[in-house]
Amino acid sequence: MQFGIFAVSDITQDPTTGYTPSEAERIDASVKIAVKAEEVGLDVFAMGEHHNAPFFSSSPVTLLAHIAALTHRIILSTSTTLITTNDPVRIAEEYAMAQHLAKGRLDITLGRGNTVPVYPWFGKDIRQGLPLALENYNLLHRLWSEDVVDWEGTFRTPLQGFTSTPRPLDDVAPFVWHGSIRTPEIAEQAAYYGNGFFANNLFAPNGHFKPLVDFYRKRFAHYGHGTEEQAIVGLGGQAFIAHRSQDAFDAYRPYFNSAPVYDHSISLEQWAEASPLSVGSPQQIIDKTLEFRDVFGDYQRQLWLMDHAGLPLGMVLDQLELLGSEVVPVLRKEMAARRSPGAADAPTHESLVRAKYGDAEPRQPRPNANRGDNVTGTSPYQDSDPERPANYPVLL
Amino acid sequence: MSTTTQNLTDTPDEPRRIVIVNAGTSDPSSSRMLADRIAQKTIDQLRAQGIPASVRLIDLGPLAGEIAHAIVSGFPQGALLDAVHQLAAADGVIVATPVYKAGMSGLLKSFVDVLDNDLLIAKPLVLSATAGTARHALVIDDQLRSLFAFMRSLTTPTSVFAAPEDWADPALLGRIERAANELSAMIATGISAAITGKVWDKYQHSFGSNARPDGAAAEFNFDTDLMRLATGGSSVAAHS
């Protein structure tokens, strides 16, 4: 099972000091946080995508590529990549590129995004958000699994004989998680392709996302990818940790009080009781996270929101220390002890390569010589199947 | 978890469940009194046809805090969620509200605001209201009828309004009996199940709605353009 952190890149005034970090400071801080996450033994660092202030992360893939160069072990992911307003062709190209640079330590979580004006800013219509997400992923899947793609859809200009370069590392696409909090069509798509399903597990009552996760598990099995318990489930969550429970509540309270994402008609204590928000001692965080497993079944990835709401960098790094030294090691042990033997392992590039090739050498696509036009012939790659030629438009 | 699928023909001996939603907050509440009388007449008429029935009461006053939290958080919880489940399982509903400031009680509107859009589809429902003056008599038809039309409820043709002078007028009892007759007829004929049994999929539903809490994958409608698109289908074909 993988443990890590995810963030949304908000730049928020620290309510205890009145200090608002600059974009430059926050971007640097995010890099430090990612490096620290690896240092303290976490498995995943994920960053979201936003195209509106006060968020800085318009290009998570750029940030992740940089972090990849500074780290050696941690898996880099997104929370989320907007599958609606981004061109799926650009997603295919950019994340394959970053996957190469990260030597496979990169996967991707797809989401729709909920900021209404972002859609028109990118020439899209939020009322078409769901069909956009579904169609765009269908194309992304093909771009990563087929060398040469002919494609026609509703939302994007058609493709004839298009090759997304570079081909994914070892010709194995980055693992895809589909993030959703309420949409069965997204869970269905994740199940159909045998991809992962991620529920952010935030800002809602305990267990609120269980019906959707159960639906995904059932459909994963329906499509023959394995049993329901072999489905690949990721959960979010949020943690604020101190050695003494009351210290955690006292330190977190001013940040909670000024965070706009909570319903402030109930108290921090009520939120911590009734929702997946974990505040307290390491043991309390451990107990609460083990309850996630009781509710959702064995799952593959747990990410916590730790860096948000104006928490200063020093405090976030201290939180990561506690998470990495006192919470996650116990959770690894306890989760493993409770784990059903039938539950799937968390997917990694290595496991996907093994699943595709066994002990054989992975495919390394090598292009044919440049013919000057790059669009004639069956495929740009020497080892492509000549039985599957690309189809080009008829010239009249 | 309460059962919510209405299938009256399959369970002829189950007592029919009538649920009162009372937005009156005084004790005694005249809205409650009006709803009780409609409920009692409905039960009498059902029993006269050999159909057992029971009444449950949802008083909104004690739920006021939960309703306010649910408006802000988006998630009904606790006793409010129990009330939602009771409504989902109801065979007939009687709504009673006092008139405040020339309108329905805000508590009632807030309660309806946090219900799933499909919770009351084809549910037989009597609208009733009390007011300090007969000049508010149109509140039911102006406000409640349109609200429950949005909810796709089967409101009875007769609604019951009571101003102070009506409590001394035998005509009020006549209207109560007429509304109760209409409600009991709808319940007895099983029209709700006849409608939802055939075309439930044709209404808009959100995943995890309390209208059919157990219906996640089993009853789910996969025969849609979006589901075809989710499973690799082409939106070009789906839209042509």
mmCIF file of C-alpha atoms in Angstrom, chain A residues 201-323:
data_model
loop_
_atom_site.group_PDB
_atom_site.id
_atom_site.type_symbol
_atom_site.label_atom_id
_atom_site.label_comp_id
_atom_site.label_asym_id
_atom_site.label_seq_id
_atom_site.Cartn_x
_atom_site.Cartn_y
_atom_site.Cartn_z
ATOM 1 C CA ASN A 201 -12.496 11.593 0.824
ATOM 2 C CA LEU A 202 -12.698 15.206 1.941
ATOM 3 C CA PHE A 203 -15.347 17.615 3.199
ATOM 4 C CA ALA A 204 -18.100 14.988 3.463
ATOM 5 C CA PRO A 205 -19.364 12.664 6.198
ATOM 6 C CA ASN A 206 -17.403 9.497 6.988
ATOM 7 C CA GLY A 207 -18.132 6.827 4.422
ATOM 8 C CA HIS A 208 -19.905 9.210 2.046
ATOM 9 C CA PHE A 209 -17.884 7.968 -0.934
ATOM 10 C CA LYS A 210 -18.362 4.285 -0.203
ATOM 11 C CA PRO A 211 -21.298 3.719 -2.596
ATOM 12 C CA LEU A 212 -19.267 5.099 -5.498
ATOM 13 C CA VAL A 213 -16.170 3.076 -4.555
ATOM 14 C CA ASP A 214 -18.333 -0.054 -4.221
ATOM 15 C CA PHE A 215 -19.885 0.684 -7.600
ATOM 16 C CA TYR A 216 -16.394 0.960 -9.132
ATOM 17 C CA ARG A 217 -15.323 -2.327 -7.510
ATOM 18 C CA LYS A 218 -18.389 -4.140 -8.869
ATOM 19 C CA ARG A 219 -17.876 -2.786 -12.370
ATOM 20 C CA PHE A 220 -14.118 -3.523 -12.269
ATOM 21 C CA ALA A 221 -15.030 -7.153 -11.654
ATOM 22 C CA HIS A 222 -17.819 -6.983 -14.260
ATOM 23 C CA TYR A 223 -15.273 -6.040 -16.938
ATOM 24 C CA GLY A 224 -13.077 -8.974 -16.013
ATOM 25 C CA HIS A 225 -10.083 -7.161 -14.573
ATOM 26 C CA GLY A 226 -10.186 -9.183 -11.389
ATOM 27 C CA THR A 227 -12.281 -9.560 -8.268
ATOM 28 C CA GLU A 228 -13.930 -6.629 -6.529
ATOM 29 C CA GLU A 229 -11.193 -6.591 -3.910
ATOM 30 C CA GLN A 230 -8.544 -6.484 -6.639
ATOM 31 C CA ALA A 231 -9.839 -3.151 -7.901
ATOM 32 C CA ILE A 232 -7.394 -0.283 -7.466
ATOM 33 C CA VAL A 233 -8.762 2.215 -4.960
ATOM 34 C CA GLY A 234 -7.148 5.419 -3.771
ATOM 35 C CA LEU A 235 -8.453 7.591 -0.965
ATOM 36 C CA GLY A 236 -7.686 11.094 0.131
ATOM 37 C CA GLY A 237 -7.947 12.486 3.582
ATOM 38 C CA GLN A 238 -6.498 15.238 5.607
ATOM 39 C CA ALA A 239 -4.341 15.208 8.689
ATOM 40 C CA PHE A 240 -3.006 17.589 11.301
ATOM 41 C CA ILE A 241 -0.808 15.874 13.851
ATOM 42 C CA ALA A 242 0.750 16.782 17.201
ATOM 43 C CA HIS A 243 2.126 14.577 19.947
ATOM 44 C CA ARG A 244 -0.748 15.637 22.181
ATOM 45 C CA SER A 245 -4.226 15.632 20.747
ATOM 46 C CA GLN A 246 -5.230 18.988 22.241
ATOM 47 C CA ASP A 247 -2.102 20.628 20.823
ATOM 48 C CA ALA A 248 -3.131 19.475 17.361
ATOM 49 C CA PHE A 249 -6.580 21.022 17.733
ATOM 50 C CA ASP A 250 -5.168 24.249 19.184
ATOM 51 C CA ALA A 251 -2.553 24.648 16.453
ATOM 52 C CA TYR A 252 -4.865 23.748 13.585
ATOM 53 C CA ARG A 253 -7.924 25.704 14.758
ATOM 54 C CA PRO A 254 -6.985 29.152 13.381
ATOM 55 C CA TYR A 255 -6.290 27.615 9.961
ATOM 56 C CA PHE A 256 -9.519 25.650 10.043
ATOM 57 C CA ASN A 257 -11.458 28.741 11.119
ATOM 58 C CA SER A 258 -10.305 30.763 8.134
ATOM 59 C CA ALA A 259 -10.393 27.969 5.533
ATOM 60 C CA PRO A 260 -13.305 28.528 3.140
ATOM 61 C CA VAL A 261 -13.675 24.848 2.269
ATOM 62 C CA TYR A 262 -15.446 23.904 5.503
ATOM 63 C CA ASP A 263 -19.018 24.329 6.615
ATOM 64 C CA HIS A 264 -18.331 26.560 9.609
ATOM 65 C CA SER A 265 -21.748 26.041 11.111
ATOM 66 C CA ILE A 266 -20.201 23.088 12.951
ATOM 67 C CA SER A 267 -17.006 23.063 14.991
ATOM 68 C CA LEU A 268 -13.546 21.686 14.224
ATOM 69 C CA GLU A 269 -14.195 18.947 16.787
ATOM 70 C CA GLN A 270 -17.420 17.972 15.023
ATOM 71 C CA TRP A 271 -15.661 17.933 11.666
ATOM 72 C CA ALA A 272 -12.896 15.737 13.067
ATOM 73 C CA GLU A 273 -15.527 13.413 14.513
ATOM 74 C CA ALA A 274 -17.956 13.165 11.611
ATOM 75 C CA SER A 275 -15.744 13.531 8.526
ATOM 76 C CA PRO A 276 -12.467 12.022 7.280
ATOM 77 C CA LEU A 277 -10.579 15.061 8.618
ATOM 78 C CA SER A 278 -7.971 13.617 11.004
ATOM 79 C CA VAL A 279 -6.765 15.920 13.776
ATOM 80 C CA GLY A 280 -4.949 14.703 16.829
ATOM 81 C CA SER A 281 -2.127 12.539 18.105
ATOM 82 C CA PRO A 282 -0.293 10.081 15.849
ATOM 83 C CA GLN A 283 -2.365 7.275 17.362
ATOM 84 C CA GLN A 284 -5.599 9.112 16.549
ATOM 85 C CA ILE A 285 -4.515 9.577 12.927
ATOM 86 C CA ILE A 286 -3.601 5.887 12.768
ATOM 87 C CA ASP A 287 -6.954 4.798 14.209
ATOM 88 C CA LYS A 288 -8.904 7.036 11.882
ATOM 89 C CA THR A 289 -7.031 5.827 8.794
ATOM 90 C CA LEU A 290 -7.575 2.210 9.786
ATOM 91 C CA GLU A 291 -11.279 3.028 9.887
ATOM 92 C CA PHE A 292 -11.055 4.055 6.216
ATOM 93 C CA ARG A 293 -10.007 0.486 5.492
ATOM 94 C CA ASP A 294 -12.881 -0.872 7.577
ATOM 95 C CA VAL A 295 -15.315 1.203 5.503
ATOM 96 C CA PHE A 296 -13.843 0.968 1.992
ATOM 97 C CA GLY A 297 -12.026 -2.364 2.144
ATOM 98 C CA ASP A 298 -8.347 -2.921 1.358
ATOM 99 C CA TYR A 299 -7.087 -0.081 -0.781
ATOM 100 C CA GLN A 300 -3.906 0.777 -2.574
ATOM 101 C CA ARG A 301 -3.163 4.440 -1.996
ATOM 102 C CA GLN A 302 -3.729 6.831 0.892
ATOM 103 C CA LEU A 303 -2.980 10.508 0.317
ATOM 104 C CA TRP A 304 -3.363 13.229 2.928
ATOM 105 C CA LEU A 305 -3.847 16.920 2.371
ATOM 106 C CA MET A 306 -1.164 18.449 4.640
ATOM 107 C CA ASP A 307 -0.081 21.620 2.878
ATOM 108 C CA HIS A 308 -2.899 24.123 2.573
ATOM 109 C CA ALA A 309 -4.893 26.880 4.285
ATOM 110 C CA GLY A 310 -1.874 29.105 4.941
ATOM 111 C CA LEU A 311 0.100 26.651 7.068
ATOM 112 C CA PRO A 312 3.694 27.936 7.062
ATOM 113 C CA LEU A 313 6.370 25.791 5.435
ATOM 114 C CA GLY A 314 8.106 24.984 8.732
ATOM 115 C CA MET A 315 4.899 23.663 10.219
ATOM 116 C CA VAL A 316 4.154 21.544 7.125
ATOM 117 C CA LEU A 317 7.652 20.038 7.251
ATOM 118 C CA ASP A 318 7.204 19.255 10.972
ATOM 119 C CA GLN A 319 3.882 17.609 10.119
ATOM 120 C CA LEU A 320 5.587 15.467 7.504
ATOM 121 C CA GLU A 321 8.205 14.413 10.080
ATOM 122 C CA LEU A 322 5.448 13.188 12.376
ATOM 123 C CA LEU A 323 3.574 11.542 9.534
#
